[in-house]
Coordinates of C-alpha atoms in Angstrom, one line a residue:
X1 CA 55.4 60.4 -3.7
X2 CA 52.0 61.2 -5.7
X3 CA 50.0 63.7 -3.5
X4 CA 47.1 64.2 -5.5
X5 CA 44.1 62.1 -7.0
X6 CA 45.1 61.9 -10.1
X7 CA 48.6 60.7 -9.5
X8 CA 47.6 58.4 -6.7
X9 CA 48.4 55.0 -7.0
X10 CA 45.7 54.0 -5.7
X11 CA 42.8 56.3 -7.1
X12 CA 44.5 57.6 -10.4
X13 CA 42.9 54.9 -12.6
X14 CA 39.6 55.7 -10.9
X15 CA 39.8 59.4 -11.2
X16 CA 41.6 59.7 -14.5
X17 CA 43.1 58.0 -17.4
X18 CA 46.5 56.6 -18.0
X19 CA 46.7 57.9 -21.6
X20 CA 45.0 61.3 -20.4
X21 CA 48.1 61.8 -17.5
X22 CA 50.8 60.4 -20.3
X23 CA 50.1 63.7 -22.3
X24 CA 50.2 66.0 -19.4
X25 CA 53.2 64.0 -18.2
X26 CA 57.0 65.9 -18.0
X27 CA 58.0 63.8 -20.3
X28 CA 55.3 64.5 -23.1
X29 CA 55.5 68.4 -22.4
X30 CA 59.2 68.3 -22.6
X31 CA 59.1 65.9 -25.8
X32 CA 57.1 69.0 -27.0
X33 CA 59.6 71.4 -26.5
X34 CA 62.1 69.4 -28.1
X35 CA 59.7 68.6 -30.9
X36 CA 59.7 72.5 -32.0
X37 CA 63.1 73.4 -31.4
X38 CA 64.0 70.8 -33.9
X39 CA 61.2 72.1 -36.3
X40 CA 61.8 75.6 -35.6
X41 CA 65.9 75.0 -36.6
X42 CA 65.0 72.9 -39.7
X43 CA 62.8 75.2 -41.2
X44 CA 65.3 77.9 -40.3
X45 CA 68.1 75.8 -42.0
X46 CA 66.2 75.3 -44.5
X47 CA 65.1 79.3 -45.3
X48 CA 69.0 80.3 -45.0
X49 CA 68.1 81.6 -41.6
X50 CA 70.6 79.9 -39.8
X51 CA 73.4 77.8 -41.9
X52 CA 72.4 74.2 -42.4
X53 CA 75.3 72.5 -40.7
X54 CA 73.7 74.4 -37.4
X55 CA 70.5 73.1 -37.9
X56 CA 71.3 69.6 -38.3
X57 CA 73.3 69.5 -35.6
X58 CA 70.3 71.1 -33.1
X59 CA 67.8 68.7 -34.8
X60 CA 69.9 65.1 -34.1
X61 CA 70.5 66.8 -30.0
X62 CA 66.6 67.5 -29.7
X63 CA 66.1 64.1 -28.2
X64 CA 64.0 63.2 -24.7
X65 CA 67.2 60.6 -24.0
X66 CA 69.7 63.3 -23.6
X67 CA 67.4 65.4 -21.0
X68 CA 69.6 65.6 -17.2
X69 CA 66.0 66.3 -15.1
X70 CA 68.0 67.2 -12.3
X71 CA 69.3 69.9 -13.9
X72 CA 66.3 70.8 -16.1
X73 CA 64.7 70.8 -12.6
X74 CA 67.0 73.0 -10.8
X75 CA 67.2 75.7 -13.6
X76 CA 63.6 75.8 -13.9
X77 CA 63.5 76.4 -10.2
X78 CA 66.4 79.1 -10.6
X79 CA 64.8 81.3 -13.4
X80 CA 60.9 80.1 -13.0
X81 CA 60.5 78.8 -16.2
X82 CA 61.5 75.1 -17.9
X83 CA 62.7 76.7 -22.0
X84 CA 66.0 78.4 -21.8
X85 CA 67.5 75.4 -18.8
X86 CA 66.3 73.1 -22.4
X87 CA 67.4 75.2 -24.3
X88 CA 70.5 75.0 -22.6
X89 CA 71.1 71.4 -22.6
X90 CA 70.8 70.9 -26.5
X91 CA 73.4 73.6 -26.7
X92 CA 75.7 72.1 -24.4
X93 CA 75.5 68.9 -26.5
X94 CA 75.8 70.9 -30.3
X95 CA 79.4 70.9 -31.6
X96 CA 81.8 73.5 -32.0
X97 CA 79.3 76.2 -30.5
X98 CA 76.5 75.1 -33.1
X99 CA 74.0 75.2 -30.5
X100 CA 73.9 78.9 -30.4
X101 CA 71.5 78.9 -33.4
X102 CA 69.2 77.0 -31.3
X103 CA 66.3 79.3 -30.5
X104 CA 66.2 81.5 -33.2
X105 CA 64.1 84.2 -32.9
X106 CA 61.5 82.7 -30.6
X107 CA 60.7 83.8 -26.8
X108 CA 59.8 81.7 -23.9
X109 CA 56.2 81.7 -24.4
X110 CA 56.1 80.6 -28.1
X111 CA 57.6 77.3 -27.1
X112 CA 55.4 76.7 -24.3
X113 CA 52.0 78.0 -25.8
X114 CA 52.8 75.6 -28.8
X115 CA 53.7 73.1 -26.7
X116 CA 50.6 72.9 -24.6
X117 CA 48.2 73.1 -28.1
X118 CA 49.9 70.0 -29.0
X119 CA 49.1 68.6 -25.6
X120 CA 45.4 70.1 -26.0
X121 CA 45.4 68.5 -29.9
X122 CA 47.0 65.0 -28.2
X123 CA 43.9 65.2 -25.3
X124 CA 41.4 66.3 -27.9
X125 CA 42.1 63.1 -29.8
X126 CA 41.3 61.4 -26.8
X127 CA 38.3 63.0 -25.9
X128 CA 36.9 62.6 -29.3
X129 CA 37.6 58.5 -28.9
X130 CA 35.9 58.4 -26.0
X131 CA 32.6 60.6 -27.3
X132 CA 32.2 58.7 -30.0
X133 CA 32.5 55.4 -27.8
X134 CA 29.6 57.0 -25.0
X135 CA 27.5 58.1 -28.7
X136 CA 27.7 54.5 -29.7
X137 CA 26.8 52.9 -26.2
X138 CA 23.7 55.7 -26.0
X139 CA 22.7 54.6 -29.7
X140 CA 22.6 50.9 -28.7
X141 CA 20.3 51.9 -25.9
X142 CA 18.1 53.7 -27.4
X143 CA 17.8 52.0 -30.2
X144 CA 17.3 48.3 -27.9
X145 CA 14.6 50.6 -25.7
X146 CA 13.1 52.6 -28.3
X147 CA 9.2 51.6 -27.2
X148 CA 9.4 50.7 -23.7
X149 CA 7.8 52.8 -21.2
X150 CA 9.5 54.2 -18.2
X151 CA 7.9 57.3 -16.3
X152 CA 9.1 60.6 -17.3
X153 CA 9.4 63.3 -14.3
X154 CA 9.1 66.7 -13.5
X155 CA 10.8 68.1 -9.5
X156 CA 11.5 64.4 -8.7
X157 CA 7.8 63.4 -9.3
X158 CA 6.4 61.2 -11.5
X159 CA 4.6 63.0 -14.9
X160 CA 3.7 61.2 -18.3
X161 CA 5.3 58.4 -19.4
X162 CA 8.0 58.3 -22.0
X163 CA 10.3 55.3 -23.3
X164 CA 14.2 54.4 -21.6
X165 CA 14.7 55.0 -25.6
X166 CA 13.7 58.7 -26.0
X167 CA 15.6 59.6 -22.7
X168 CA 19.0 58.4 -24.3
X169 CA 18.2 59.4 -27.5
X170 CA 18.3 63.1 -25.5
X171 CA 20.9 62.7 -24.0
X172 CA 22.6 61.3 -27.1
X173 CA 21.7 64.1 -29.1
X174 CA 23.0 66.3 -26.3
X175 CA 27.0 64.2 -26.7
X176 CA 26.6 64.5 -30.6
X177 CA 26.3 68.6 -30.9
X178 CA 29.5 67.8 -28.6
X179 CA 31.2 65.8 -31.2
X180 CA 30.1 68.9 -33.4
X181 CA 31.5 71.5 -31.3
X182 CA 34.6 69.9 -31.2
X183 CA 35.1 69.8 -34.7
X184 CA 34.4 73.5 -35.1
X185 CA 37.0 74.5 -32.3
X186 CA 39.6 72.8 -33.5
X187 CA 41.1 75.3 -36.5
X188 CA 40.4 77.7 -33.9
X189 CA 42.6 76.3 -31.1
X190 CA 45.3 74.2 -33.0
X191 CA 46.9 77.6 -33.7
X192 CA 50.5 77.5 -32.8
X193 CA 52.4 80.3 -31.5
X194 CA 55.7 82.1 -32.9
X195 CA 56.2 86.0 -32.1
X196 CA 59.1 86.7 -30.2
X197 CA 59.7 89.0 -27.7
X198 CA 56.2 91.1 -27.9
X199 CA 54.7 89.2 -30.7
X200 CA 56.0 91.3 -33.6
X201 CA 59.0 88.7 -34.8
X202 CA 61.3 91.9 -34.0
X203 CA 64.2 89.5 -33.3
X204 CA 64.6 87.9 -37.1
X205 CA 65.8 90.8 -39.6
X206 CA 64.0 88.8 -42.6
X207 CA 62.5 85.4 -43.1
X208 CA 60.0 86.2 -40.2
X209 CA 56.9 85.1 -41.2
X210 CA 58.3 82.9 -43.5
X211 CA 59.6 81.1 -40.6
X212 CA 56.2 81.5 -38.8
X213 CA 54.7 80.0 -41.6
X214 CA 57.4 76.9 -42.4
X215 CA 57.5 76.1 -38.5
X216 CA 53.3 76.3 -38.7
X217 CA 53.4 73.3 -40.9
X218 CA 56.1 71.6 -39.8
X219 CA 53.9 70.9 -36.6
X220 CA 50.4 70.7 -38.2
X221 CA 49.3 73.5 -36.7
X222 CA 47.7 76.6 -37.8
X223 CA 49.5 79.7 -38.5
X224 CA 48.4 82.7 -35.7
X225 CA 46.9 85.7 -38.3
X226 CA 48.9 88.1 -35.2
X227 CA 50.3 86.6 -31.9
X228 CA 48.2 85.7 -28.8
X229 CA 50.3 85.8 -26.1
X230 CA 48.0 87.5 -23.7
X231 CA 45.1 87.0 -25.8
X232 CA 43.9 83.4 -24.5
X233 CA 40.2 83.0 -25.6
X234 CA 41.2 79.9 -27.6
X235 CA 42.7 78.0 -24.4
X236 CA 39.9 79.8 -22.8
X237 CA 37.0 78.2 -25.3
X238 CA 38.7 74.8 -24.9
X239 CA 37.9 74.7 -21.0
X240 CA 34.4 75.8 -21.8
X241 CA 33.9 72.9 -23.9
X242 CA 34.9 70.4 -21.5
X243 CA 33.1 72.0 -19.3
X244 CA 29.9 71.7 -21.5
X245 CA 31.2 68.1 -21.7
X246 CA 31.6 67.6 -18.2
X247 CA 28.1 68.4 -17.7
X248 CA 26.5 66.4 -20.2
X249 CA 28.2 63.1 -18.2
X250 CA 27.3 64.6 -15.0
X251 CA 23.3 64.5 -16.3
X252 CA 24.3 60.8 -17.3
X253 CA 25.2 59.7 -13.4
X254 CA 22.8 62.1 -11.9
X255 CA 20.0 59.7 -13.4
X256 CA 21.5 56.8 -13.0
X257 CA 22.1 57.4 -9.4
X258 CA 18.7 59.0 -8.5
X259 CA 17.1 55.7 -11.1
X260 CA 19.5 53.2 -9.1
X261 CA 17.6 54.1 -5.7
X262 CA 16.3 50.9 -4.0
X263 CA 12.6 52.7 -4.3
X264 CA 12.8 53.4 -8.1
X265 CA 15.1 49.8 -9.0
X266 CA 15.1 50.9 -13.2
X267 CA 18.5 50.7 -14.0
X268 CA 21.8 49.9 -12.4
X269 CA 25.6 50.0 -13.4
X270 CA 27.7 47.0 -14.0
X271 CA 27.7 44.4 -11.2
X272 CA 30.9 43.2 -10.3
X273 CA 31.6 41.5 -7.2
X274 CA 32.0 43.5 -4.3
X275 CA 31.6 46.7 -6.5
X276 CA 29.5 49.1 -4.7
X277 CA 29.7 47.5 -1.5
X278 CA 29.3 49.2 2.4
X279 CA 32.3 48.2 5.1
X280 CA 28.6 48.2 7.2
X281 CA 25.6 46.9 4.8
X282 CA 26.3 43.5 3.0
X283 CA 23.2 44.4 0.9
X284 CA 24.3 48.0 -0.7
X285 CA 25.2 48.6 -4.2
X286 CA 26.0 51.9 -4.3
X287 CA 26.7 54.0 -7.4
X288 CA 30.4 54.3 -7.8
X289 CA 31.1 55.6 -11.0
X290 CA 28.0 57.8 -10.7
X291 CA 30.1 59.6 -7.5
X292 CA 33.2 59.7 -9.5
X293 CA 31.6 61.6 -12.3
X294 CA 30.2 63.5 -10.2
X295 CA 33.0 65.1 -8.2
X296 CA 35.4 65.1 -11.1
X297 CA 32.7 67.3 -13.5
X298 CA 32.3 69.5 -10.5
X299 CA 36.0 70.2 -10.6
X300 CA 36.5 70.6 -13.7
X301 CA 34.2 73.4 -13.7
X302 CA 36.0 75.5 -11.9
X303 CA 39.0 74.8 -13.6
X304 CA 37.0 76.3 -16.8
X305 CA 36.5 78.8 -14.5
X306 CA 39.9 79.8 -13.9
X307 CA 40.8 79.3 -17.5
X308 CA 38.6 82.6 -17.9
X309 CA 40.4 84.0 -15.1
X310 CA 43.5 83.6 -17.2
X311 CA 42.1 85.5 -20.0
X312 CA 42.7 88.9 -18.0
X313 CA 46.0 89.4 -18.9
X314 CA 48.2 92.7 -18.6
X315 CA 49.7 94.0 -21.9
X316 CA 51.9 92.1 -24.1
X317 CA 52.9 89.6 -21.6
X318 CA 51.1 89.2 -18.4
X319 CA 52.6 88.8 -14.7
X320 CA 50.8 86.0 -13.6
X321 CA 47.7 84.8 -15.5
X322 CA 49.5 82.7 -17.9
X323 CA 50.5 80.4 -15.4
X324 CA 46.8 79.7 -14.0
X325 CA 46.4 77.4 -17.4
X326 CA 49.2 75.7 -16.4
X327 CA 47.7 74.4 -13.4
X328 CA 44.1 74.4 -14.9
X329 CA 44.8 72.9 -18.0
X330 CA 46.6 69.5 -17.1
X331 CA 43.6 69.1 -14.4
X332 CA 41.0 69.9 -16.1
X333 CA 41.5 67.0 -18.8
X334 CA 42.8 64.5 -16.6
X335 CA 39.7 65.0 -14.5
X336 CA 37.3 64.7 -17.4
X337 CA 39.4 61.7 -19.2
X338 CA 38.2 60.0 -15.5
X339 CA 34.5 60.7 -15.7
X340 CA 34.5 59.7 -19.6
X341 CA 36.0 56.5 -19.2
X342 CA 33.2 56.0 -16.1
X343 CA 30.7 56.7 -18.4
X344 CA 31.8 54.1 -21.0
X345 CA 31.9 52.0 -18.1
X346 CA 28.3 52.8 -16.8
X347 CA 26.8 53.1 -20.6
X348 CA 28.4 49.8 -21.6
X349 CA 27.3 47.5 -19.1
X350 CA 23.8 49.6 -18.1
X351 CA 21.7 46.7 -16.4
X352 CA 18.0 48.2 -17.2
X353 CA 15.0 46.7 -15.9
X354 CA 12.0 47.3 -18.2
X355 CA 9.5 45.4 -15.6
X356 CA 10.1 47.6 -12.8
X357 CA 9.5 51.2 -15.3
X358 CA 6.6 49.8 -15.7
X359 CA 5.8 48.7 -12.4
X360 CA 6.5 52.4 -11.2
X361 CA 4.5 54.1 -13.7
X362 CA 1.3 51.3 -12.6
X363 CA 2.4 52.3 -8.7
X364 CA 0.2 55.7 -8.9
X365 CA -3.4 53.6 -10.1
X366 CA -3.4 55.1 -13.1
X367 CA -2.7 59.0 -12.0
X368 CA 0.1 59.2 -14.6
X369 CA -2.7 59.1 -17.1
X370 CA -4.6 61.9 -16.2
X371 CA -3.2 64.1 -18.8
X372 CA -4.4 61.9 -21.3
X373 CA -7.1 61.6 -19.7
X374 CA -7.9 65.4 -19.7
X375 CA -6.7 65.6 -23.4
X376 CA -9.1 62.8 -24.4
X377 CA -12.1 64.6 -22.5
X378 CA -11.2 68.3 -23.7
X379 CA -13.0 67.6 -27.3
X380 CA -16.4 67.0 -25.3
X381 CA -16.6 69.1 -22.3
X382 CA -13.9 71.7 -22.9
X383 CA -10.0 71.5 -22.1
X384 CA -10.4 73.8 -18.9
X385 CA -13.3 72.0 -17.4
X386 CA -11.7 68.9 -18.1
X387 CA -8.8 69.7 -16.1
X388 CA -10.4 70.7 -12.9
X389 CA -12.5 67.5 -13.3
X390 CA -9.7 65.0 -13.9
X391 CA -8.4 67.1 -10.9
X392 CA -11.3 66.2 -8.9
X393 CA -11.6 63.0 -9.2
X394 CA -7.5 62.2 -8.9
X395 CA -8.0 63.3 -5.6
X396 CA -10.9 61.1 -5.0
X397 CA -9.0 58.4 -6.3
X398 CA -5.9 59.2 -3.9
X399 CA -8.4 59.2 -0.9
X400 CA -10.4 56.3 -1.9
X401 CA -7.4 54.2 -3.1
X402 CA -8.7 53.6 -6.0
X403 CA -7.6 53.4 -9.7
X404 CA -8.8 56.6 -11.3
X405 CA -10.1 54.2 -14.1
X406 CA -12.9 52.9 -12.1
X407 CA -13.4 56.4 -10.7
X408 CA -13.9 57.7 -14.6
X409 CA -16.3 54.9 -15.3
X410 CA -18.1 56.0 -12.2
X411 CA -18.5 59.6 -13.1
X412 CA -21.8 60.5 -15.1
X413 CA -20.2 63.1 -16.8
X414 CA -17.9 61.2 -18.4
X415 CA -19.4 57.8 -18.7
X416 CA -22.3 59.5 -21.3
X417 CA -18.9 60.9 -23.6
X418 CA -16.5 58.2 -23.5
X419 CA -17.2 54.3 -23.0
X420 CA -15.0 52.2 -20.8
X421 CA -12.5 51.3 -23.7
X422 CA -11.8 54.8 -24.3
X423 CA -10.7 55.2 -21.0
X424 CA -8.8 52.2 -21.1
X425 CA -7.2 53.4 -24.0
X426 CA -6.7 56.5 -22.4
X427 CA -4.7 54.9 -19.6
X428 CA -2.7 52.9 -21.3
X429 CA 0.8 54.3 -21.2
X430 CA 1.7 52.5 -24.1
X431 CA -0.8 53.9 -26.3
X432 CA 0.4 57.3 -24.4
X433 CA 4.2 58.1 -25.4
X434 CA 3.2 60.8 -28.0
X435 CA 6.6 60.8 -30.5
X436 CA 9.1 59.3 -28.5
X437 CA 9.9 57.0 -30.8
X438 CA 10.1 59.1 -34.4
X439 CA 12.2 61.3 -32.0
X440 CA 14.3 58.3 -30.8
X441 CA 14.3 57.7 -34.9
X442 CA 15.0 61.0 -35.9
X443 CA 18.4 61.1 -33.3
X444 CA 19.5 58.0 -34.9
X445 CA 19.3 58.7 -38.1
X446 CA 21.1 62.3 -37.3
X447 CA 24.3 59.9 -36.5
X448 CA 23.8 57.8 -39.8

């Protein structure tokens, strides 16, 4: 019976994704391990390291249907770790003792380091997919609200206006230097591992590196320039990225959460029926996917966390770190595959209300404006003194109830600079949105 969130029957789906908990599955991982004791004895085979008949014979018995899982189970449990009880099995069905050739060379620790960078190269894949999916969605949006005004803000209070465009175009450009990073990291990481006993490929009198090499490309992976067995910035680097991701969809549902409040009304997610809905208050819609997110991101940072912890390894094989990333590592992506495939959901369906932006930026009578207000006076009266006087009289206008524009009218020293259009023009946020838009531009055509 599951016993966490991500194998729940009920809350997996919500909290991760099937494809994401497929990879990190038993049965992928062990696939894995099959999949390079059947490279690592063809290439072998194939260098005259072992004799050819051997390595045939290993490769047609490296197959996930001929795995006992009760016993795979019970000699992991015996010697604490899952290689030699596989091991084991594909000897045990080899002919005439062919089996024995199985192996060759390699330690524990190759197998399952290379192993779990296919998984990452698998869950990277996946990541990408969904990236470039949230990229798109954010693309649309900004692209559909390049010009219209929403109020920008500053401690939870309202500033100067901006456009719903230029605040996904931000936020875009933000999931794009992603996409970036993740291309950069991947020679990096997609390193398999082959060393032996303490990484020096003591174990094969010749044909060592050769090996190393043949086995490399046999996987698609790249060859190690020295072994990394206790040398884990790469797994290390991968957990800070999805980290970085994690809180780049966490800024996502903090905004839409905080812009979903029944005060603010701007944008909402999806509507479904019932979605959202209080056991107590028929008339809630609450921000699901937005909570989801949330707690997941949070999560996964300190599983990014401990990945770091597992970089402080003893020697040439550590007592204990190692097995932190196997804890943090199928968590950590399962958790984020669930607050990407939220976000798609959020960013696809994003119900935006461009008459209630604007109704929120007119709530303040014309307050918003006072910058360019200030900036439109500075060229008469001085920046400084324009300031304190715009201060001024937005306080009048707060006490009076007032909009500032009639205050400004009012005001002898600025009525002999600037007519009554100017000051319209001045409060006008949409006149007022600076560059949003060749920024929104420039964002998009980054992508193109």
């Amino acid at each position: 019976m599951a016993s966490t969130i991500i194998d729940s029957r009920i809350f997996g789906d919500m909290f991760s994704d099937a494809r994401m908990r497929d990879v990190w599955s038993d049965e992928n991982r062990t696939s894995k391990y099959l999949e390079i004791e059947r490279a690592l004895a063809k290439v072998q085979g194939a260098l005259g390291i072992i004799p050819k008949e051997a390595a045939d014979e290993i490769v047609k018995n490296c197959e996930l249907s001929q795995i006992d899982w009760p016993r795979l189970k019970a000699k992991t449990e015996q010697i604490g770790y899952p290689i030699i009880a596989v091991v084991n099995q594909i000897n045990a069905n080899c002919r005439d003792g062919l089996g024995e050739f199985c192996h060759w060379g390699a330690t524990t620790q190759d197998i399952t380091d290379t192993a779990a960078v296919l998984q990452i190269r698998e869950s990277l894949a996946l990541v990408e997919h969904d990236l470039d999916e949230i990229g798109e969605a954010l693309a649309v949006l900004a692209r559909k609200y390049r010009d219209t005004p929403v109020i920008g803000r500053s401690n939870l209070q309202q500033a100067t206006p901006i456009t719903f465009g230029y605040k996904m175009a931000s936020i875009l450009a933000g999931i794009d230097r992603h996409r970036q990073r993740l291309q950069q990291l991947k020679p990096r990481v997609l390193m398999g591992e082959f060393g032996g006993a303490s990484g020096t490929l003591s174990s094969l009198e010749s044909g060592a590196m050769e090996t190393q090499a043949a086995l490399m490309k046999e996987l698609g992976l790249a060859q190690p320039l020295i072994s990394w067995h206790t040398v884990r910035d790469t797994i290390a680097e991968v957990g800070a990225f999805l980290g970085l991701v994690g809180g780049s969809l966490g800024k996502i549902a903090m905004d839409v959460k905080l812009m979903m409040q029944t005060e603010v009304g701007e944008v909402f997610e999806p509507f479904a029926p019932g979605r959202g809905s209080s056991s107590t208050m028929p008339q809630k819609r609450n921000p699901i996917s937005c909570l989801y997110i949330h707690a997941n991101i949070s999560v996964a940072r300190q599983h990014a966390a401990a990945l770091m912890d597992a970089m402080v390894a003893d020697h040439e094989r550590s007592t204990g770190p190692w097995e932190i990333e196997w804890v943090a590592l199928p968590e950590i992506f399962c958790l984020l595959s669930g607050a990407l495939k939220q976000t798609k959901f959020i960013l696809k369906g994003l119900e935006v209300d461009a008459t209630r932006m604007r109704a929120n930026i007119d709530m303040t009578n014309g307050l918003v404006m006072s910058e360019a207000v200030m900036m439109g006076l500075g060229p008469y009266i001085g920046r400084e003194y324009a300031h304190d006087l715009v201060y001024d009289l937005c306080r009048q206008a707060v006490t009076e109830d007032r909009p500032l524009i009639d205050i400004l009218a009012a005001h002898p020293e600025v009525s002999k600079h600037v007519t009554r259009a100017q000051l319209e023009a001045f409060c006008d946020p949409a006149k007022n949105l600076g560059q949003a838009g060749v920024m929104v531009d420039r964002v998009l055509a980054a992508r193109a």
